[in-house]
Amino acid sequence: MTIQIKYTAQLKKAAGTSEEIIDIPAEENLKQLLQRLARHHSPRFAEMLFNEQGQFLNTTVLVLNDQQVRLEDKVGLKENDQLLLLSPIAGG
Amino acid sequence: MSGLTEKEKAVYEWQLSVPGFGEAGQEKLKKASVLISRCGGLGSVVAYELAAAGIGTLVLAHGGNVKPSDLNRQLLMTDAWLGKSRVASAERRLKELNPRLEIKAFDENINEQNAEKIVSEADIIVDCAPLFEERYLMNREAVAQQKPMVDCAMYELEAQITTIVPGQTACLSCLYPQTPTAWKRQFPVFGAVSGTVGCLGAMEAIKLITGLGEPLLNKLFIMDLRDMSFQNIRIERKQDCPVCHKRH
């Protein structure tokens, strides 16, 4: 199935793109998709998503079709979903 | 009987006619106090807009002296004030605009020792700080003291904002349960970006104080001025949030 991925801020910089469209197996879940993205992009990008033990870092806000989702909720994916990986930002 | 002076009615004439606001709204602003930390690119604009709108008291927390690299975005700092106190510069500029404004100025950033005291000085917090340590402290105190907090952030040409009301909405720790390790103190940004989200932050504070409109409750508004894309994201409280879950 086709999923549209968007990135913001530091994740956008680490990915080298603001968005991409990828095809994944129909049974792939959100965590598997994030692992796929980590493998596909730079080590810097991977470090921003997962720690050395492979645990997802709860510093990126995951947004599926305008709704925040959490990895522990075991959210499923469907054709043409839009996934936004929101990198944490602050003031100054 | 109106609690506004004739001078105040004259100054705020253009906003007094905003539907749903009126003299009652203006009086609420006059009685209200807002903490802004820090008064940099974001906080300068939040403070300036609230001062212009007639807020009664601003509590400002910002340490250090004005540097050349502040001047692309920190609109309350000036070239003539280089090397001198930032918060004193902010106070000076705000008083020029609105001499009726009361200011409580703290020449320090929010830290573990002062967070409870400084937050206690205001009805509402506007978080404009660059370090997550400061932001988490304000969030903790907002929840503990049950005060709303408008959370503003920016990066490059991007910005985001949400309004936190303890007991009703996700708090900052719900949004970012772990401290972001990738975040760096210095980052690319234009003053026009911080100014844009600063204006939104001031408007959120005005809405919270006066009941005007609908604040961004459980919504994270994000924007990318590079392609002018805007998005409202629905966010939720984290059921096991160590900061806000047990309290409310």
mmCIF file of N, CA and C in Angstrom, chain A:
data_model
loop_
_atom_site.group_PDB
_atom_site.id
_atom_site.type_symbol
_atom_site.label_atom_id
_atom_site.label_comp_id
_atom_site.label_asym_id
_atom_site.label_seq_id
_atom_site.Cartn_x
_atom_site.Cartn_y
_atom_site.Cartn_z
ATOM 1 N N MET A 1 0.850 -1.190 0.000
ATOM 2 C CA MET A 1 0.000 0.000 0.000
ATOM 3 C C MET A 1 0.886 1.242 0.000
ATOM 4 N N THR A 2 0.310 2.360 -0.420
ATOM 5 C CA THR A 2 1.054 3.604 -0.553
ATOM 6 C C THR A 2 0.809 4.494 0.660
ATOM 7 N N ILE A 3 1.914 5.006 1.238
ATOM 8 C CA ILE A 3 1.822 5.893 2.394
ATOM 9 C C ILE A 3 2.599 7.165 2.069
ATOM 10 N N GLN A 4 2.013 8.315 2.387
ATOM 11 C CA GLN A 4 2.728 9.581 2.228
ATOM 12 C C GLN A 4 3.365 9.950 3.564
ATOM 13 N N ILE A 5 4.655 10.211 3.541
ATOM 14 C CA ILE A 5 5.379 10.557 4.765
ATOM 15 C C ILE A 5 5.823 12.013 4.676
ATOM 16 N N LYS A 6 5.644 12.754 5.756
ATOM 17 C CA LYS A 6 6.126 14.135 5.809
ATOM 18 C C LYS A 6 7.003 14.295 7.046
ATOM 19 N N TYR A 7 8.003 15.176 6.929
ATOM 20 C CA TYR A 7 8.927 15.442 8.037
ATOM 21 C C TYR A 7 8.978 16.936 8.310
ATOM 22 N N THR A 8 9.250 17.289 9.577
ATOM 23 C CA THR A 8 9.449 18.696 9.904
ATOM 24 C C THR A 8 10.813 18.896 10.579
ATOM 25 N N ALA A 9 11.245 20.151 10.590
ATOM 26 C CA ALA A 9 12.406 20.635 11.347
ATOM 27 C C ALA A 9 13.638 19.735 11.192
ATOM 28 N N GLN A 10 14.214 19.286 12.327
ATOM 29 C CA GLN A 10 15.479 18.555 12.247
ATOM 30 C C GLN A 10 15.333 17.222 11.513
ATOM 31 N N LEU A 11 14.174 16.594 11.628
ATOM 32 C CA LEU A 11 13.956 15.334 10.916
ATOM 33 C C LEU A 11 13.948 15.559 9.402
ATOM 34 N N LYS A 12 13.392 16.689 8.993
ATOM 35 C CA LYS A 12 13.385 17.033 7.567
ATOM 36 C C LYS A 12 14.820 17.194 7.075
ATOM 37 N N LYS A 13 15.625 17.863 7.903
ATOM 38 C CA LYS A 13 17.025 18.072 7.542
ATOM 39 C C LYS A 13 17.772 16.743 7.468
ATOM 40 N N ALA A 14 17.532 15.877 8.462
ATOM 41 C CA ALA A 14 18.230 14.588 8.496
ATOM 42 C C ALA A 14 17.773 13.670 7.363
ATOM 43 N N ALA A 15 16.503 13.781 6.976
ATOM 44 C CA ALA A 15 15.981 12.944 5.887
ATOM 45 C C ALA A 15 16.372 13.498 4.517
ATOM 46 N N GLY A 16 16.672 14.790 4.476
ATOM 47 C CA GLY A 16 17.037 15.414 3.206
ATOM 48 C C GLY A 16 15.846 15.683 2.314
ATOM 49 N N THR A 17 14.659 15.565 2.875
ATOM 50 C CA THR A 17 13.449 15.831 2.099
ATOM 51 C C THR A 17 12.314 16.166 3.069
ATOM 52 N N SER A 18 11.363 16.920 2.578
ATOM 53 C CA SER A 18 10.221 17.257 3.443
ATOM 54 C C SER A 18 9.117 16.216 3.336
ATOM 55 N N GLU A 19 9.109 15.468 2.229
ATOM 56 C CA GLU A 19 8.084 14.427 2.119
ATOM 57 C C GLU A 19 8.497 13.380 1.093
ATOM 58 N N GLU A 20 7.918 12.219 1.224
ATOM 59 C CA GLU A 20 8.159 11.130 0.277
ATOM 60 C C GLU A 20 6.954 10.203 0.276
ATOM 61 N N ILE A 21 6.810 9.480 -0.801
ATOM 62 C CA ILE A 21 5.727 8.497 -0.902
ATOM 63 C C ILE A 21 6.369 7.133 -1.036
ATOM 64 N N ILE A 22 5.951 6.210 -0.184
ATOM 65 C CA ILE A 22 6.574 4.888 -0.228
ATOM 66 C C ILE A 22 5.502 3.801 -0.305
ATOM 67 N N ASP A 23 5.900 2.686 -0.869
ATOM 68 C CA ASP A 23 5.033 1.505 -0.926
ATOM 69 C C ASP A 23 5.508 0.511 0.112
ATOM 70 N N ILE A 24 4.581 0.038 0.934
ATOM 71 C CA ILE A 24 4.925 -0.931 1.976
ATOM 72 C C ILE A 24 3.954 -2.109 1.912
ATOM 73 N N PRO A 25 4.355 -3.269 2.451
ATOM 74 C CA PRO A 25 3.427 -4.410 2.474
ATOM 75 C C PRO A 25 2.145 -4.069 3.245
ATOM 76 N N ALA A 26 1.052 -4.644 2.841
ATOM 77 C CA ALA A 26 -0.249 -4.310 3.424
ATOM 78 C C ALA A 26 -0.317 -4.605 4.913
ATOM 79 N N GLU A 27 0.486 -5.602 5.376
ATOM 80 C CA GLU A 27 0.399 -5.976 6.781
ATOM 81 C C GLU A 27 1.341 -5.165 7.683
ATOM 82 N N GLU A 28 2.108 -4.256 7.093
ATOM 83 C CA GLU A 28 3.100 -3.524 7.882
ATOM 84 C C GLU A 28 2.419 -2.557 8.856
ATOM 85 N N ASN A 29 2.898 -2.545 10.116
ATOM 86 C CA ASN A 29 2.312 -1.629 11.098
ATOM 87 C C ASN A 29 3.179 -0.380 11.250
ATOM 88 N N LEU A 30 2.756 0.500 12.126
ATOM 89 C CA LEU A 30 3.425 1.790 12.256
ATOM 90 C C LEU A 30 4.876 1.647 12.718
ATOM 91 N N LYS A 31 5.105 0.776 13.693
ATOM 92 C CA LYS A 31 6.483 0.620 14.188
ATOM 93 C C LYS A 31 7.385 0.050 13.093
ATOM 94 N N GLN A 32 6.876 -0.892 12.363
ATOM 95 C CA GLN A 32 7.672 -1.470 11.264
ATOM 96 C C GLN A 32 7.967 -0.422 10.194
ATOM 97 N N LEU A 33 7.000 0.445 9.960
ATOM 98 C CA LEU A 33 7.218 1.518 8.986
ATOM 99 C C LEU A 33 8.319 2.460 9.468
ATOM 100 N N LEU A 34 8.288 2.813 10.759
ATOM 101 C CA LEU A 34 9.326 3.706 11.302
ATOM 102 C C LEU A 34 10.704 3.041 11.227
ATOM 103 N N GLN A 35 10.746 1.742 11.498
ATOM 104 C CA GLN A 35 12.019 1.008 11.389
ATOM 105 C C GLN A 35 12.515 1.004 9.943
ATOM 106 N N ARG A 36 11.581 0.882 9.014
ATOM 107 C CA ARG A 36 11.942 0.914 7.594
ATOM 108 C C ARG A 36 12.561 2.269 7.237
ATOM 109 N N LEU A 37 11.922 3.334 7.725
ATOM 110 C CA LEU A 37 12.424 4.683 7.436
ATOM 111 C C LEU A 37 13.813 4.887 8.039
ATOM 112 N N ALA A 38 14.005 4.358 9.255
ATOM 113 C CA ALA A 38 15.311 4.491 9.932
ATOM 114 C C ALA A 38 16.404 3.780 9.132
ATOM 115 N N ARG A 39 16.070 2.644 8.563
ATOM 116 C CA ARG A 39 17.059 1.900 7.750
ATOM 117 C C ARG A 39 17.353 2.642 6.449
ATOM 118 N N HIS A 40 16.319 3.251 5.905
ATOM 119 C CA HIS A 40 16.423 3.891 4.590
ATOM 120 C C HIS A 40 17.227 5.183 4.632
ATOM 121 N N HIS A 41 17.097 5.938 5.740
ATOM 122 C CA HIS A 41 17.739 7.251 5.812
ATOM 123 C C HIS A 41 19.073 7.179 6.558
ATOM 124 N N SER A 42 19.641 8.355 6.851
ATOM 125 C CA SER A 42 20.987 8.462 7.428
ATOM 126 C C SER A 42 21.007 7.958 8.872
ATOM 127 N N PRO A 43 22.225 7.609 9.358
ATOM 128 C CA PRO A 43 22.352 7.232 10.774
ATOM 129 C C PRO A 43 21.829 8.331 11.698
ATOM 130 N N ARG A 44 22.055 9.588 11.322
ATOM 131 C CA ARG A 44 21.567 10.716 12.129
ATOM 132 C C ARG A 44 20.040 10.663 12.247
ATOM 133 N N PHE A 45 19.389 10.380 11.147
ATOM 134 C CA PHE A 45 17.931 10.264 11.141
ATOM 135 C C PHE A 45 17.503 9.120 12.056
ATOM 136 N N ALA A 46 18.168 7.981 11.929
ATOM 137 C CA ALA A 46 17.814 6.807 12.735
ATOM 138 C C ALA A 46 17.979 7.088 14.230
ATOM 139 N N GLU A 47 19.048 7.816 14.580
ATOM 140 C CA GLU A 47 19.298 8.148 15.993
ATOM 141 C C GLU A 47 18.205 9.032 16.576
ATOM 142 N N MET A 48 17.557 9.793 15.725
ATOM 143 C CA MET A 48 16.489 10.679 16.213
ATOM 144 C C MET A 48 15.198 9.912 16.470
ATOM 145 N N LEU A 49 15.088 8.714 15.913
ATOM 146 C CA LEU A 49 13.864 7.925 16.101
ATOM 147 C C LEU A 49 14.015 6.805 17.116
ATOM 148 N N PHE A 50 15.178 6.155 17.120
ATOM 149 C CA PHE A 50 15.362 4.965 17.970
ATOM 150 C C PHE A 50 16.659 5.076 18.774
ATOM 151 N N ASN A 51 16.648 4.513 19.998
ATOM 152 C CA ASN A 51 17.901 4.453 20.750
ATOM 153 C C ASN A 51 18.708 3.219 20.325
ATOM 154 N N GLU A 52 19.862 3.011 20.957
ATOM 155 C CA GLU A 52 20.756 1.911 20.556
ATOM 156 C C GLU A 52 20.123 0.545 20.768
ATOM 157 N N GLN A 53 19.153 0.488 21.682
ATOM 158 C CA GLN A 53 18.455 -0.781 21.934
ATOM 159 C C GLN A 53 17.274 -0.990 20.983
ATOM 160 N N GLY A 54 17.093 -0.044 20.080
ATOM 161 C CA GLY A 54 16.007 -0.178 19.114
ATOM 162 C C GLY A 54 14.657 0.273 19.634
ATOM 163 N N GLN A 55 14.664 0.962 20.794
ATOM 164 C CA GLN A 55 13.393 1.459 21.331
ATOM 165 C C GLN A 55 13.083 2.830 20.736
ATOM 166 N N PHE A 56 11.818 3.016 20.406
ATOM 167 C CA PHE A 56 11.402 4.301 19.834
ATOM 168 C C PHE A 56 11.548 5.396 20.879
ATOM 169 N N LEU A 57 12.154 6.527 20.457
ATOM 170 C CA LEU A 57 12.314 7.662 21.367
ATOM 171 C C LEU A 57 11.039 8.502 21.342
ATOM 172 N N ASN A 58 10.487 8.732 22.518
ATOM 173 C CA ASN A 58 9.240 9.490 22.604
ATOM 174 C C ASN A 58 9.497 10.986 22.524
ATOM 175 N N THR A 59 10.239 11.384 21.501
ATOM 176 C CA THR A 59 10.505 12.813 21.297
ATOM 177 C C THR A 59 9.957 13.289 19.959
ATOM 178 N N THR A 60 9.588 12.368 19.128
ATOM 179 C CA THR A 60 8.969 12.705 17.850
ATOM 180 C C THR A 60 7.463 12.508 17.968
ATOM 181 N N VAL A 61 6.702 13.531 17.591
ATOM 182 C CA VAL A 61 5.246 13.413 17.618
ATOM 183 C C VAL A 61 4.807 12.758 16.317
ATOM 184 N N LEU A 62 4.061 11.668 16.452
ATOM 185 C CA LEU A 62 3.571 10.940 15.279
ATOM 186 C C LEU A 62 2.144 11.387 14.986
ATOM 187 N N VAL A 63 1.904 11.775 13.748
ATOM 188 C CA VAL A 63 0.584 12.281 13.366
ATOM 189 C C VAL A 63 0.097 11.500 12.153
ATOM 190 N N LEU A 64 -1.038 10.841 12.324
ATOM 191 C CA LEU A 64 -1.611 10.071 11.226
ATOM 192 C C LEU A 64 -2.907 10.751 10.797
ATOM 193 N N ASN A 65 -2.896 11.312 9.611
ATOM 194 C CA ASN A 65 -4.090 11.981 9.067
ATOM 195 C C ASN A 65 -4.660 13.019 10.034
ATOM 196 N N ASP A 66 -3.835 13.926 10.493
ATOM 197 C CA ASP A 66 -4.216 15.054 11.377
ATOM 198 C C ASP A 66 -4.462 14.654 12.828
ATOM 199 N N GLN A 67 -4.274 13.406 13.190
ATOM 200 C CA GLN A 67 -4.504 12.957 14.564
ATOM 201 C C GLN A 67 -3.202 12.415 15.148
ATOM 202 N N GLN A 68 -2.812 12.922 16.329
ATOM 203 C CA GLN A 68 -1.636 12.363 16.989
ATOM 204 C C GLN A 68 -1.898 10.906 17.355
ATOM 205 N N VAL A 69 -0.927 10.060 17.098
ATOM 206 C CA VAL A 69 -1.028 8.652 17.486
ATOM 207 C C VAL A 69 0.203 8.285 18.296
ATOM 208 N N ARG A 70 0.076 7.247 19.103
ATOM 209 C CA ARG A 70 1.207 6.783 19.910
ATOM 210 C C ARG A 70 1.540 5.353 19.503
ATOM 211 N N LEU A 71 2.810 5.082 19.499
ATOM 212 C CA LEU A 71 3.268 3.780 19.026
ATOM 213 C C LEU A 71 2.655 2.650 19.848
ATOM 214 N N GLU A 72 2.503 2.891 21.161
ATOM 215 C CA GLU A 72 1.973 1.844 22.041
ATOM 216 C C GLU A 72 0.503 1.522 21.750
ATOM 217 N N ASP A 73 -0.168 2.376 21.001
ATOM 218 C CA ASP A 73 -1.570 2.113 20.665
ATOM 219 C C ASP A 73 -1.713 1.117 19.522
ATOM 220 N N LYS A 74 -0.594 0.696 18.952
ATOM 221 C CA LYS A 74 -0.573 -0.299 17.871
ATOM 222 C C LYS A 74 -1.560 0.069 16.746
ATOM 223 N N VAL A 75 -1.356 1.264 16.254
ATOM 224 C CA VAL A 75 -2.223 1.790 15.201
ATOM 225 C C VAL A 75 -1.923 1.088 13.872
ATOM 226 N N GLY A 76 -2.972 0.688 13.181
ATOM 227 C CA GLY A 76 -2.799 0.081 11.864
ATOM 228 C C GLY A 76 -2.713 1.145 10.777
ATOM 229 N N LEU A 77 -2.248 0.736 9.617
ATOM 230 C CA LEU A 77 -2.123 1.665 8.494
ATOM 231 C C LEU A 77 -3.022 1.214 7.358
ATOM 232 N N LYS A 78 -3.408 2.151 6.527
ATOM 233 C CA LYS A 78 -4.218 1.803 5.353
ATOM 234 C C LYS A 78 -3.753 2.619 4.138
ATOM 235 N N GLU A 79 -4.184 2.184 2.998
ATOM 236 C CA GLU A 79 -3.800 2.818 1.742
ATOM 237 C C GLU A 79 -4.023 4.334 1.775
ATOM 238 N N ASN A 80 -3.021 5.075 1.301
ATOM 239 C CA ASN A 80 -3.076 6.538 1.171
ATOM 240 C C ASN A 80 -3.092 7.286 2.508
ATOM 241 N N ASP A 81 -2.707 6.616 3.582
ATOM 242 C CA ASP A 81 -2.544 7.333 4.845
ATOM 243 C C ASP A 81 -1.448 8.379 4.704
ATOM 244 N N GLN A 82 -1.593 9.453 5.493
ATOM 245 C CA GLN A 82 -0.550 10.482 5.567
ATOM 246 C C GLN A 82 0.052 10.442 6.958
ATOM 247 N N LEU A 83 1.338 10.168 7.016
ATOM 248 C CA LEU A 83 2.038 10.113 8.300
ATOM 249 C C LEU A 83 2.999 11.291 8.391
ATOM 250 N N LEU A 84 2.835 12.073 9.457
ATOM 251 C CA LEU A 84 3.715 13.227 9.697
ATOM 252 C C LEU A 84 4.603 12.929 10.897
ATOM 253 N N LEU A 85 5.900 13.076 10.721
ATOM 254 C CA LEU A 85 6.846 12.924 11.824
ATOM 255 C C LEU A 85 7.277 14.324 12.254
ATOM 256 N N LEU A 86 6.764 14.717 13.407
ATOM 257 C CA LEU A 86 6.937 16.097 13.867
ATOM 258 C C LEU A 86 8.121 16.162 14.824
ATOM 259 N N SER A 87 9.142 16.841 14.375
ATOM 260 C CA SER A 87 10.350 16.959 15.179
ATOM 261 C C SER A 87 10.154 18.017 16.267
ATOM 262 N N PRO A 88 10.645 17.776 17.490
ATOM 263 C CA PRO A 88 10.428 18.751 18.574
ATOM 264 C C PRO A 88 11.176 20.052 18.312
ATOM 265 N N ILE A 89 10.499 21.170 18.567
ATOM 266 C CA ILE A 89 11.128 22.485 18.420
ATOM 267 C C ILE A 89 10.797 23.334 19.644
ATOM 268 N N ALA A 90 11.479 24.460 19.799
ATOM 269 C CA ALA A 90 11.278 25.302 20.983
ATOM 270 C C ALA A 90 11.345 26.776 20.572
ATOM 271 N N GLY A 91 11.520 27.657 21.558
ATOM 272 C CA GLY A 91 11.532 29.096 21.273
ATOM 273 C C GLY A 91 12.934 29.658 21.254
ATOM 274 N N GLY A 92 13.031 30.958 21.429
ATOM 275 C CA GLY A 92 14.348 31.579 21.464
ATOM 276 C C GLY A 92 14.352 32.983 20.945
#
